CSV table of N, CA and C in Angstrom, one decimal:
chain,number,residue,atom,x,y,z
A,1,MET,N,53.6,149.1,113.1
A,1,MET,CA,54.6,148.4,112.3
A,1,MET,C,54.9,147.1,112.8
A,2,ALA,N,54.9,146.1,112.0
A,2,ALA,CA,55.1,144.7,112.4
A,2,ALA,C,56.6,144.5,112.7
A,3,SER,N,56.8,143.7,113.7
A,3,SER,CA,58.2,143.4,114.0
A,3,SER,C,58.5,142.0,113.5
A,4,THR,N,59.7,141.8,113.1
A,4,THR,CA,60.1,140.5,112.6
A,4,THR,C,61.3,140.0,113.5
A,5,THR,N,61.3,138.8,113.8
A,5,THR,CA,62.4,138.3,114.5
A,5,THR,C,63.1,137.2,113.6
A,6,SER,N,64.4,137.1,113.7
A,6,SER,CA,65.1,136.1,113.0
A,6,SER,C,66.0,135.4,113.9
A,7,SER,N,66.3,134.2,113.6
A,7,SER,CA,67.2,133.4,114.4
A,7,SER,C,68.6,134.0,114.3
A,8,PRO,N,69.4,134.0,115.4
A,8,PRO,CA,70.8,134.5,115.3
A,8,PRO,C,71.6,133.5,114.4
A,9,LEU,N,72.6,134.1,113.8
A,9,LEU,CA,73.4,133.2,113.0
A,9,LEU,C,74.1,132.2,113.9
A,10,PRO,N,74.2,131.0,113.3
A,10,PRO,CA,74.9,129.9,114.1
A,10,PRO,C,76.4,130.2,114.3
A,11,THR,N,76.9,129.7,115.3
A,11,THR,CA,78.4,129.7,115.5
A,11,THR,C,78.9,128.4,114.8
A,12,ILE,N,79.9,128.6,113.9
A,12,ILE,CA,80.5,127.5,113.2
A,12,ILE,C,81.8,127.3,113.8
A,13,VAL,N,82.1,126.0,114.2
A,13,VAL,CA,83.4,125.6,114.8
A,13,VAL,C,83.9,124.4,114.1
A,14,PRO,N,85.2,124.2,114.1
A,14,PRO,CA,85.8,123.0,113.5
A,14,PRO,C,85.1,121.8,114.2
A,15,LEU,N,84.8,120.7,113.5
A,15,LEU,CA,84.2,119.5,114.1
A,15,LEU,C,85.1,118.9,115.1
A,16,GLY,N,86.4,119.0,115.0
A,16,GLY,CA,87.3,118.5,116.0
A,16,GLY,C,87.2,119.1,117.4
A,17,ALA,N,86.5,120.3,117.4
A,17,ALA,CA,86.3,121.0,118.7
A,17,ALA,C,85.1,120.4,119.5
A,18,VAL,N,84.4,119.5,118.9
A,18,VAL,CA,83.2,118.9,119.5
A,18,VAL,C,83.5,117.5,120.0
A,19,ASP,N,82.9,117.2,121.1
A,19,ASP,CA,83.0,115.8,121.7
A,19,ASP,C,82.5,114.8,120.7
A,20,PRO,N,83.3,113.8,120.2
A,20,PRO,CA,82.8,112.9,119.2
A,20,PRO,C,81.5,112.1,119.6
A,21,HIS,N,81.4,111.9,120.9
A,21,HIS,CA,80.1,111.3,121.4
A,21,HIS,C,78.9,112.1,121.1
A,22,LEU,N,79.0,113.4,121.2
A,22,LEU,CA,77.9,114.3,120.9
A,22,LEU,C,77.6,114.3,119.4
A,23,VAL,N,78.6,114.2,118.6
A,23,VAL,CA,78.5,114.1,117.1
A,23,VAL,C,77.7,112.8,116.8
A,24,GLU,N,78.1,111.7,117.4
A,24,GLU,CA,77.4,110.4,117.1
A,24,GLU,C,76.0,110.5,117.6
A,25,GLU,N,75.7,111.1,118.7
A,25,GLU,CA,74.3,111.2,119.2
A,25,GLU,C,73.5,112.1,118.2
A,26,LEU,N,74.1,113.1,117.6
A,26,LEU,CA,73.4,114.0,116.7
A,26,LEU,C,73.1,113.2,115.4
A,27,LEU,N,74.1,112.4,114.9
A,27,LEU,CA,73.9,111.6,113.7
A,27,LEU,C,72.8,110.6,113.9
A,28,ASP,N,72.8,109.9,115.1
A,28,ASP,CA,71.7,108.9,115.3
A,28,ASP,C,70.4,109.6,115.4
A,29,ALA,N,70.3,110.8,116.0
A,29,ALA,CA,69.0,111.5,116.0
A,29,ALA,C,68.5,111.9,114.6
A,30,ALA,N,69.5,112.3,113.8
A,30,ALA,CA,69.1,112.8,112.5
A,30,ALA,C,68.8,111.7,111.5
A,31,PHE,N,69.6,110.6,111.6
A,31,PHE,CA,69.5,109.5,110.5
A,31,PHE,C,69.0,108.2,111.1
A,32,GLY,N,69.0,108.0,112.3
A,32,GLY,CA,68.6,106.7,112.9
A,32,GLY,C,69.8,105.9,113.2
A,33,GLU,N,69.6,104.9,114.1
A,33,GLU,CA,70.7,104.1,114.6
A,33,GLU,C,71.3,103.2,113.5
A,34,GLY,N,70.5,102.8,112.5
A,34,GLY,CA,71.0,101.9,111.4
A,34,GLY,C,71.7,102.7,110.3
A,35,ARG,N,72.1,103.9,110.6
A,35,ARG,CA,72.7,104.7,109.5
A,35,ARG,C,74.0,104.2,109.0
A,36,GLN,N,74.7,103.4,109.8
A,36,GLN,CA,76.0,102.9,109.3
A,36,GLN,C,75.9,101.9,108.2
A,37,ALA,N,74.7,101.3,108.0
A,37,ALA,CA,74.5,100.4,106.9
A,37,ALA,C,74.3,101.1,105.5
A,38,ARG,N,74.2,102.4,105.5
A,38,ARG,CA,73.9,103.1,104.3
A,38,ARG,C,75.1,103.1,103.3
A,39,THR,N,74.8,103.2,102.1
A,39,THR,CA,75.8,103.1,101.0
A,39,THR,C,76.9,104.2,101.2
A,40,ALA,N,76.5,105.4,101.7
A,40,ALA,CA,77.5,106.5,101.9
A,40,ALA,C,78.6,106.0,102.8
A,41,TYR,N,78.2,105.2,103.9
A,41,TYR,CA,79.2,104.7,104.8
A,41,TYR,C,80.2,103.8,104.2
A,42,ARG,N,79.7,103.0,103.2
A,42,ARG,CA,80.5,102.0,102.5
A,42,ARG,C,81.5,102.7,101.6
A,43,ILE,N,81.1,103.8,101.0
A,43,ILE,CA,82.0,104.6,100.1
A,43,ILE,C,83.2,105.1,100.8
A,44,ARG,N,83.0,105.6,102.1
A,44,ARG,CA,84.1,106.2,102.8
A,44,ARG,C,84.7,105.3,103.9
A,45,GLU,N,84.4,104.0,103.8
A,45,GLU,CA,84.8,103.0,104.8
A,45,GLU,C,86.3,103.1,105.1
A,46,GLY,N,86.6,103.1,106.3
A,46,GLY,CA,88.0,103.1,106.7
A,46,GLY,C,88.7,104.5,106.7
A,47,MET,N,88.0,105.5,106.2
A,47,MET,CA,88.6,106.9,106.1
A,47,MET,C,88.2,107.7,107.3
A,48,ASP,N,89.0,108.7,107.6
A,48,ASP,CA,88.7,109.6,108.6
A,48,ASP,C,88.2,110.9,107.9
A,49,TRP,N,87.2,111.6,108.6
A,49,TRP,CA,86.8,112.8,108.0
A,49,TRP,C,87.9,113.9,107.9
A,50,LEU,N,87.8,114.8,107.0
A,50,LEU,CA,88.8,115.8,106.8
A,50,LEU,C,88.7,117.0,107.8
A,51,PRO,N,89.6,117.1,108.7
A,51,PRO,CA,89.5,118.1,109.8
A,51,PRO,C,89.3,119.6,109.3
A,52,GLY,N,90.0,119.9,108.2
A,52,GLY,CA,89.9,121.3,107.8
A,52,GLY,C,88.7,121.7,107.0
A,53,LEU,N,87.8,120.7,106.7
A,53,LEU,CA,86.7,120.9,105.9
A,53,LEU,C,85.4,120.4,106.6
A,54,SER,N,85.5,119.9,107.8
A,54,SER,CA,84.3,119.4,108.5
A,54,SER,C,84.0,120.3,109.7
A,55,PHE,N,82.7,120.7,109.9
A,55,PHE,CA,82.4,121.7,110.9
A,55,PHE,C,81.1,121.3,111.7
A,56,ALA,N,80.9,122.0,112.7
A,56,ALA,CA,79.7,121.9,113.6
A,56,ALA,C,79.1,123.3,113.7
A,57,ALA,N,77.7,123.2,113.9
A,57,ALA,CA,77.0,124.5,114.1
A,57,ALA,C,76.4,124.4,115.6
A,58,LEU,N,76.6,125.5,116.3
A,58,LEU,CA,76.1,125.7,117.6
A,58,LEU,C,75.1,126.8,117.6
A,59,ASP,N,74.0,126.6,118.4
A,59,ASP,CA,73.0,127.6,118.4
A,59,ASP,C,73.4,128.7,119.4
A,60,ASP,N,72.5,129.7,119.6
A,60,ASP,CA,72.9,130.8,120.5
A,60,ASP,C,73.1,130.5,121.9
A,61,GLU,N,72.8,129.2,122.3
A,61,GLU,CA,73.0,128.8,123.7
A,61,GLU,C,74.2,127.8,123.7
A,62,ASP,N,74.9,127.7,122.6
A,62,ASP,CA,76.1,126.8,122.4
A,62,ASP,C,75.8,125.3,122.4
A,63,TYR,N,74.5,125.0,122.0
A,63,TYR,CA,74.2,123.6,121.9
A,63,TYR,C,74.5,123.1,120.5
A,64,LEU,N,75.0,121.9,120.4
A,64,LEU,CA,75.3,121.3,119.1
A,64,LEU,C,74.0,121.1,118.4
A,65,VAL,N,73.8,121.7,117.2
A,65,VAL,CA,72.5,121.4,116.5
A,65,VAL,C,72.8,120.9,115.1
A,66,ALA,N,74.0,120.9,114.5
A,66,ALA,CA,74.2,120.4,113.2
A,66,ALA,C,75.7,120.1,113.0
A,67,THR,N,76.0,119.2,112.1
A,67,THR,CA,77.4,118.9,111.7
A,67,THR,C,77.4,118.6,110.2
A,68,ILE,N,78.6,118.8,109.7
A,68,ILE,CA,78.9,118.4,108.3
A,68,ILE,C,80.3,117.7,108.3
A,69,GLN,N,80.4,116.6,107.6
A,69,GLN,CA,81.7,115.9,107.5
A,69,GLN,C,82.0,115.7,106.1
A,70,LEU,N,83.3,115.9,105.7
A,70,LEU,CA,83.8,115.7,104.4
A,70,LEU,C,84.9,114.6,104.4
A,71,TRP,N,85.0,113.8,103.4
A,71,TRP,CA,85.8,112.6,103.4
A,71,TRP,C,86.6,112.5,102.2
A,72,PRO,N,87.8,111.9,102.3
A,72,PRO,CA,88.6,111.6,101.1
A,72,PRO,C,88.1,110.3,100.4
A,73,VAL,N,87.7,110.4,99.2
A,73,VAL,CA,87.2,109.2,98.5
A,73,VAL,C,87.8,109.2,97.1
A,74,ALA,N,87.5,108.2,96.3
A,74,ALA,CA,88.0,108.2,94.9
A,74,ALA,C,87.0,107.5,94.0
A,75,LEU,N,87.0,107.9,92.8
A,75,LEU,CA,86.2,107.2,91.7
A,75,LEU,C,87.2,106.5,90.9
A,76,THR,N,87.2,105.1,91.0
A,76,THR,CA,88.1,104.3,90.3
A,76,THR,C,87.5,104.0,88.9
A,77,ASP,N,88.2,104.4,87.8
A,77,ASP,CA,87.6,104.2,86.5
A,77,ASP,C,87.9,102.8,86.0
A,78,PRO,N,87.3,102.4,84.9
A,78,PRO,CA,87.4,101.0,84.4
A,78,PRO,C,88.8,100.5,84.2
A,79,LYS,N,89.8,101.4,84.0
A,79,LYS,CA,91.2,101.1,83.8
A,79,LYS,C,91.9,100.9,85.2
A,80,GLY,N,91.2,101.1,86.3
A,80,GLY,CA,91.8,101.0,87.6
A,80,GLY,C,92.5,102.3,88.1
A,81,ARG,N,92.3,103.4,87.4
A,81,ARG,CA,92.9,104.6,87.9
A,81,ARG,C,91.9,105.3,88.9
A,82,ALA,N,92.5,105.7,90.1
A,82,ALA,CA,91.7,106.3,91.1
A,82,ALA,C,91.8,107.8,90.9
A,83,HIS,N,90.6,108.4,90.8
A,83,HIS,CA,90.5,109.9,90.7
A,83,HIS,C,90.0,110.4,92.0
A,84,PRO,N,90.9,111.2,92.7
A,84,PRO,CA,90.5,111.7,94.1
A,84,PRO,C,89.3,112.6,94.0
A,85,MET,N,88.5,112.5,95.0
A,85,MET,CA,87.3,113.3,95.2
A,85,MET,C,87.1,113.6,96.7
A,86,ILE,N,86.3,114.5,97.0
A,86,ILE,CA,85.8,114.8,98.3
A,86,ILE,C,84.4,114.5,98.5
A,87,MET,N,84.0,113.6,99.4
A,87,MET,CA,82.6,113.3,99.6
A,87,MET,C,82.1,114.2,100.7
A,88,VAL,N,81.0,114.8,100.4
A,88,VAL,CA,80.3,115.8,101.3
A,88,VAL,C,79.2,115.1,101.9
A,89,GLY,N,79.2,115.1,103.3
A,89,GLY,CA,78.1,114.5,104.0
A,89,GLY,C,78.6,113.4,105.0
A,90,PRO,N,77.8,113.2,105.9
A,90,PRO,CA,76.5,113.7,106.1
A,90,PRO,C,76.4,115.1,106.6
A,91,VAL,N,75.3,115.8,106.1
A,91,VAL,CA,74.9,117.1,106.7
A,91,VAL,C,73.8,116.7,107.6
A,92,ALA,N,74.0,116.8,108.9
A,92,ALA,CA,73.0,116.4,109.9
A,92,ALA,C,72.6,117.6,110.7
A,93,VAL,N,71.2,117.7,110.8
A,93,VAL,CA,70.6,118.8,111.6
A,93,VAL,C,69.7,118.1,112.6
A,94,MET,N,69.8,118.5,113.8
A,94,MET,CA,69.0,118.0,114.9
A,94,MET,C,67.5,118.1,114.5
A,95,PRO,N,66.7,117.0,114.6
A,95,PRO,CA,65.3,117.1,114.3
A,95,PRO,C,64.7,118.2,115.2
A,96,GLY,N,63.8,118.9,114.7
A,96,GLY,CA,63.2,120.0,115.4
A,96,GLY,C,63.9,121.3,115.1
A,97,ARG,N,65.1,121.2,114.6
A,97,ARG,CA,65.9,122.5,114.3
A,97,ARG,C,66.1,122.6,112.8
A,98,GLN,N,65.5,121.7,112.0
A,98,GLN,CA,65.7,121.8,110.6
A,98,GLN,C,64.9,123.0,110.1
A,99,GLY,N,65.4,123.6,109.0
A,99,GLY,CA,64.7,124.8,108.4
A,99,GLY,C,65.2,126.1,109.0
A,100,GLU,N,66.1,126.0,109.9
A,100,GLU,CA,66.6,127.3,110.6
A,100,GLU,C,67.9,127.8,110.0
A,101,GLY,N,68.4,127.1,109.0
A,101,GLY,CA,69.6,127.6,108.3
A,101,GLY,C,70.9,127.0,108.7
A,102,PHE,N,70.9,126.0,109.6
A,102,PHE,CA,72.1,125.4,110.1
A,102,PHE,C,72.8,124.7,109.0
A,103,GLY,N,72.0,123.9,108.2
A,103,GLY,CA,72.6,123.1,107.1
A,103,GLY,C,73.2,124.0,106.1
A,104,LYS,N,72.5,125.0,105.7
A,104,LYS,CA,73.0,126.0,104.7
A,104,LYS,C,74.3,126.6,105.2
A,105,ALA,N,74.4,127.0,106.5
A,105,ALA,CA,75.6,127.6,107.0
A,105,ALA,C,76.8,126.7,106.9
A,106,LEU,N,76.5,125.4,107.3
A,106,LEU,CA,77.6,124.4,107.2
A,106,LEU,C,78.0,124.1,105.8
A,107,MET,N,77.1,124.0,104.9
A,107,MET,CA,77.5,123.8,103.4
A,107,MET,C,78.3,125.0,103.0
A,108,ALA,N,77.9,126.2,103.3
A,108,ALA,CA,78.7,127.4,102.9
A,108,ALA,C,80.1,127.3,103.5
A,109,ALA,N,80.2,126.9,104.8
A,109,ALA,CA,81.5,126.9,105.5
A,109,ALA,C,82.4,125.8,104.8
A,110,SER,N,81.9,124.6,104.6
A,110,SER,CA,82.7,123.6,104.0
A,110,SER,C,83.1,123.8,102.6
A,111,LEU,N,82.1,124.2,101.7
A,111,LEU,CA,82.4,124.5,100.3
A,111,LEU,C,83.3,125.7,100.2
A,112,GLY,N,83.1,126.7,101.1
A,112,GLY,CA,84.0,127.9,101.1
A,112,GLY,C,85.5,127.5,101.4
A,113,ALA,N,85.6,126.5,102.4
A,113,ALA,CA,86.9,126.0,102.8
A,113,ALA,C,87.6,125.3,101.6
A,114,ILE,N,86.8,124.5,100.9
A,114,ILE,CA,87.3,123.8,99.7
A,114,ILE,C,87.8,124.7,98.7
A,115,ASP,N,86.9,125.7,98.4
A,115,ASP,CA,87.3,126.6,97.3
A,115,ASP,C,88.5,127.5,97.7
A,116,ALA,N,88.6,127.9,98.9
A,116,ALA,CA,89.7,128.8,99.4
A,116,ALA,C,91.0,128.0,99.6
A,117,GLY,N,90.9,126.7,99.7
A,117,GLY,CA,92.1,125.9,100.0
A,117,GLY,C,92.9,125.6,98.8
A,118,PHE,N,92.6,126.1,97.6
A,118,PHE,CA,93.4,125.9,96.4
A,118,PHE,C,93.9,127.2,95.9
A,119,GLU,N,95.1,127.1,95.4
A,119,GLU,CA,95.7,128.4,94.8
A,119,GLU,C,94.9,128.9,93.7
A,120,GLU,N,95.0,130.2,93.5
A,120,GLU,CA,94.3,130.9,92.4
A,120,GLU,C,94.7,130.2,91.1
A,121,GLY,N,93.7,129.9,90.3
A,121,GLY,CA,93.9,129.3,89.0
A,121,GLY,C,93.8,127.8,89.1
A,122,ALA,N,94.0,127.2,90.3
A,122,ALA,CA,93.9,125.7,90.4
A,122,ALA,C,92.5,125.3,90.8
A,123,ALA,N,91.9,124.3,90.2
A,123,ALA,CA,90.6,123.9,90.6
A,123,ALA,C,90.6,123.0,91.8
A,124,PRO,N,89.7,123.1,92.7
A,124,PRO,CA,89.6,122.1,93.8
A,124,PRO,C,89.2,120.8,93.3
A,125,LEU,N,89.4,119.8,94.2
A,125,LEU,CA,89.0,118.4,93.8
A,125,LEU,C,87.5,118.4,93.6
A,126,PRO,N,87.0,117.6,92.7
A,126,PRO,CA,85.6,117.4,92.6
A,126,PRO,C,85.0,116.9,93.9
A,127,GLN,N,83.7,117.3,94.1
A,127,GLN,CA,83.0,116.8,95.3
A,127,GLN,C,81.9,115.9,94.8
A,128,VAL,N,81.5,115.0,95.7
A,128,VAL,CA,80.4,114.0,95.4
A,128,VAL,C,79.6,113.9,96.7
A,129,MET,N,78.3,113.6,96.5
A,129,MET,CA,77.4,113.4,97.6
A,129,MET,C,76.2,112.6,97.2
A,130,ILE,N,75.6,112.0,98.1
A,130,ILE,CA,74.3,111.3,97.9
A,130,ILE,C,73.3,112.2,98.6
A,131,GLY,N,72.4,112.9,97.8
A,131,GLY,CA,71.4,113.8,98.5
A,131,GLY,C,70.3,114.2,97.5
A,132,ASP,N,69.5,115.1,98.0
A,132,ASP,CA,68.3,115.6,97.3
A,132,ASP,C,68.8,116.6,96.2
A,133,PRO,N,68.6,116.2,94.9
A,133,PRO,CA,69.1,117.1,93.9
A,133,PRO,C,68.4,118.5,93.9
A,134,ASP,N,67.1,118.5,94.3
A,134,ASP,CA,66.4,119.8,94.3
A,134,ASP,C,67.0,120.7,95.4
A,135,TYR,N,67.5,120.2,96.4
A,135,TYR,CA,68.1,121.0,97.5
A,135,TYR,C,69.6,121.4,97.2
A,136,TYR,N,70.4,120.4,96.8
A,136,TYR,CA,71.8,120.6,96.7
A,136,TYR,C,72.2,121.3,95.4
A,137,ASP,N,71.3,121.4,94.4
A,137,ASP,CA,71.7,122.1,93.2
A,137,ASP,C,72.1,123.5,93.4
A,138,ARG,N,71.6,124.2,94.4
A,138,ARG,CA,71.9,125.6,94.7
A,138,ARG,C,73.4,125.7,94.9
A,139,TRP,N,74.1,124.7,95.3
A,139,TRP,CA,75.6,124.7,95.4
A,139,TRP,C,76.3,124.1,94.3
A,140,GLY,N,75.6,123.8,93.2
A,140,GLY,CA,76.2,123.2,92.0
A,140,GLY,C,76.3,121.7,92.0
A,141,PHE,N,75.7,121.0,92.9
A,141,PHE,CA,75.7,119.6,92.9
A,141,PHE,C,74.6,119.1,91.9
A,142,ILE,N,75.0,118.3,90.9
A,142,ILE,CA,74.0,117.8,89.9
A,142,ILE,C,74.4,116.4,89.6
A,143,ALA,N,73.4,115.7,89.0
A,143,ALA,CA,73.6,114.3,88.6
A,143,ALA,C,74.0,114.1,87.2
A,144,ASP,N,74.2,115.1,86.4
A,144,ASP,CA,74.5,115.0,85.0
A,144,ASP,C,75.7,114.2,84.7
A,145,HIS,N,76.7,114.2,85.5
A,145,HIS,CA,78.0,113.6,85.2
A,145,HIS,C,78.2,112.2,86.0
A,146,THR,N,77.2,111.8,86.7
A,146,THR,CA,77.4,110.6,87.6
A,146,THR,C,76.6,109.4,87.1
A,147,GLN,N,75.9,109.5,86.0
A,147,GLN,CA,75.0,108.4,85.6
A,147,GLN,C,75.8,107.1,85.3
A,148,GLY,N,77.1,107.1,84.9
A,148,GLY,CA,77.8,105.9,84.7
A,148,GLY,C,78.7,105.5,85.9
A,149,TRP,N,78.4,106.1,87.0
A,149,TRP,CA,79.2,105.8,88.3
A,149,TRP,C,78.4,104.8,89.0
A,150,HIS,N,79.1,104.0,89.9
A,150,HIS,CA,78.5,103.0,90.7
A,150,HIS,C,79.0,103.2,92.1
A,151,CYS,N,78.2,102.6,93.0
A,151,CYS,CA,78.5,102.7,94.5
A,151,CYS,C,78.4,101.3,95.0
A,152,PRO,N,79.1,101.1,96.2
A,152,PRO,CA,79.2,99.7,96.8
A,152,PRO,C,77.9,99.5,97.7
A,153,GLY,N,76.8,99.6,97.1
A,153,GLY,CA,75.5,99.4,97.8
A,153,GLY,C,74.4,100.1,97.1
A,154,PRO,N,73.2,99.9,97.6
A,154,PRO,CA,72.0,100.5,96.9
A,154,PRO,C,72.0,102.0,97.0
A,155,TYR,N,71.5,102.6,95.9
A,155,TYR,CA,71.4,104.1,95.9
A,155,TYR,C,70.5,104.4,94.7
A,156,GLU,N,69.9,105.6,94.7
A,156,GLU,CA,69.1,106.1,93.6
A,156,GLU,C,70.0,106.9,92.7
A,157,LYS,N,70.1,106.6,91.4
A,157,LYS,CA,71.0,107.3,90.5
A,157,LYS,C,70.8,108.8,90.5
A,158,HIS,N,69.6,109.3,90.6
A,158,HIS,CA,69.4,110.7,90.5
A,158,HIS,C,69.8,111.4,91.8
A,159,ARG,N,70.1,110.7,92.8
A,159,ARG,CA,70.6,111.3,94.1
A,159,ARG,C,72.1,111.3,94.2
A,160,LEU,N,72.8,110.7,93.3
A,160,LEU,CA,74.3,110.7,93.3
A,160,LEU,C,74.7,111.9,92.5
A,161,LEU,N,75.2,112.9,93.3
A,161,LEU,CA,75.5,114.2,92.8
A,161,LEU,C,77.0,114.6,92.8
A,162,ALA,N,77.4,115.4,91.8
A,162,ALA,CA,78.8,115.8,91.8
A,162,ALA,C,78.8,117.3,91.6
A,163,ARG,N,79.9,117.9,92.1
A,163,ARG,CA,80.2,119.4,91.9
A,163,ARG,C,81.6,119.5,91.5
A,164,SER,N,81.8,120.1,90.3
A,164,SER,CA,83.2,120.3,89.8
A,164,SER,C,83.3,121.6,89.0
A,165,GLY,N,84.4,122.3,89.2
A,165,GLY,CA,84.6,123.5,88.5
A,165,GLY,C,84.9,123.2,87.0
A,166,ASN,N,85.3,122.0,86.7
A,166,ASN,CA,85.6,121.5,85.4
A,166,ASN,C,85.1,120.1,85.2
A,167,PRO,N,83.8,120.0,84.9
A,167,PRO,CA,83.2,118.6,84.8
A,167,PRO,C,83.9,117.7,83.7
A,168,ALA,N,84.6,118.3,82.8
A,168,ALA,CA,85.3,117.5,81.7
A,168,ALA,C,86.3,116.6,82.3
A,169,ILE,N,86.8,116.9,83.5
A,169,ILE,CA,87.8,116.0,84.2
A,169,ILE,C,87.2,114.8,84.8
A,170,LEU,N,85.9,114.7,85.0
A,170,LEU,CA,85.2,113.6,85.6
A,170,LEU,C,85.1,112.4,84.7
A,171,PRO,N,85.5,111.3,85.1
A,171,PRO,CA,85.4,110.1,84.3
A,171,PRO,C,83.9,109.8,84.1
A,172,ASP,N,83.6,109.2,82.9
A,172,ASP,CA,82.2,108.9,82.6
A,172,ASP,C,81.7,107.7,83.4
A,173,GLU,N,82.7,106.8,83.8
A,173,GLU,CA,82.3,105.5,84.5
A,173,GLU,C,83.3,105.3,85.6
A,174,GLY,N,82.8,104.6,86.6
A,174,GLY,CA,83.7,104.3,87.7
A,174,GLY,C,82.9,103.8,88.9
A,175,MET,N,83.7,103.4,89.9
A,175,MET,CA,83.2,102.9,91.2
A,175,MET,C,83.7,103.8,92.3
A,176,LEU,N,82.8,104.3,93.1
A,176,LEU,CA,83.1,105.2,94.2
A,176,LEU,C,83.6,104.3,95.4
A,177,GLY,N,84.6,104.8,96.1
A,177,GLY,CA,85.0,104.0,97.3
A,177,GLY,C,86.0,104.9,98.1
A,178,PRO,N,86.6,104.3,99.1
A,178,PRO,CA,87.6,105.0,99.9
A,178,PRO,C,88.8,105.3,99.1
A,179,TRP,N,89.5,106.4,99.5
A,179,TRP,CA,90.7,106.8,98.9
A,179,TRP,C,91.7,105.6,99.1
A,180,PRO,N,92.4,105.1,98.1
A,180,PRO,CA,93.3,104.0,98.3
A,180,PRO,C,94.5,104.4,99.1
A,181,SER,N,94.9,103.6,100.0
A,181,SER,CA,96.1,103.9,100.9
A,181,SER,C,97.3,103.4,100.3
């Protein structure tokens, strides 16, 4: 009889429990040191990640191997109305550890926290991300409703994805940016 081994489930902890320096090192390893110039950084510029929705994954030896950060952002429609949203990402997994389920576990933790954080019958805020549509559609992120949206920097339209329990509330047009203070 053949034996199969599987990786132990990751330990998911609040991102605030992890040394910020280690998080930055992981992000640099996953995305490169020029990552701050990316459009996603401009969208959430000046915002702090949301502590109750951002997590880290530790392996069975308690090493940091992945993180997910969620951010308060807004889609400002052509009439100047800001529609609050939650930006998902970055989802960062240490190179060499990708494909082991850490990113999936973090997505489940964050989206589960979003969905659980709202009273029964109330829809959570829509979520937005820039990512691979073939990967993130399993969580309901699609580009169908974002084609009239704009970002403060270069991006590929098919990679601007949204998830909403009620897509009818999403404006057809707008500019993504930080939540106005």
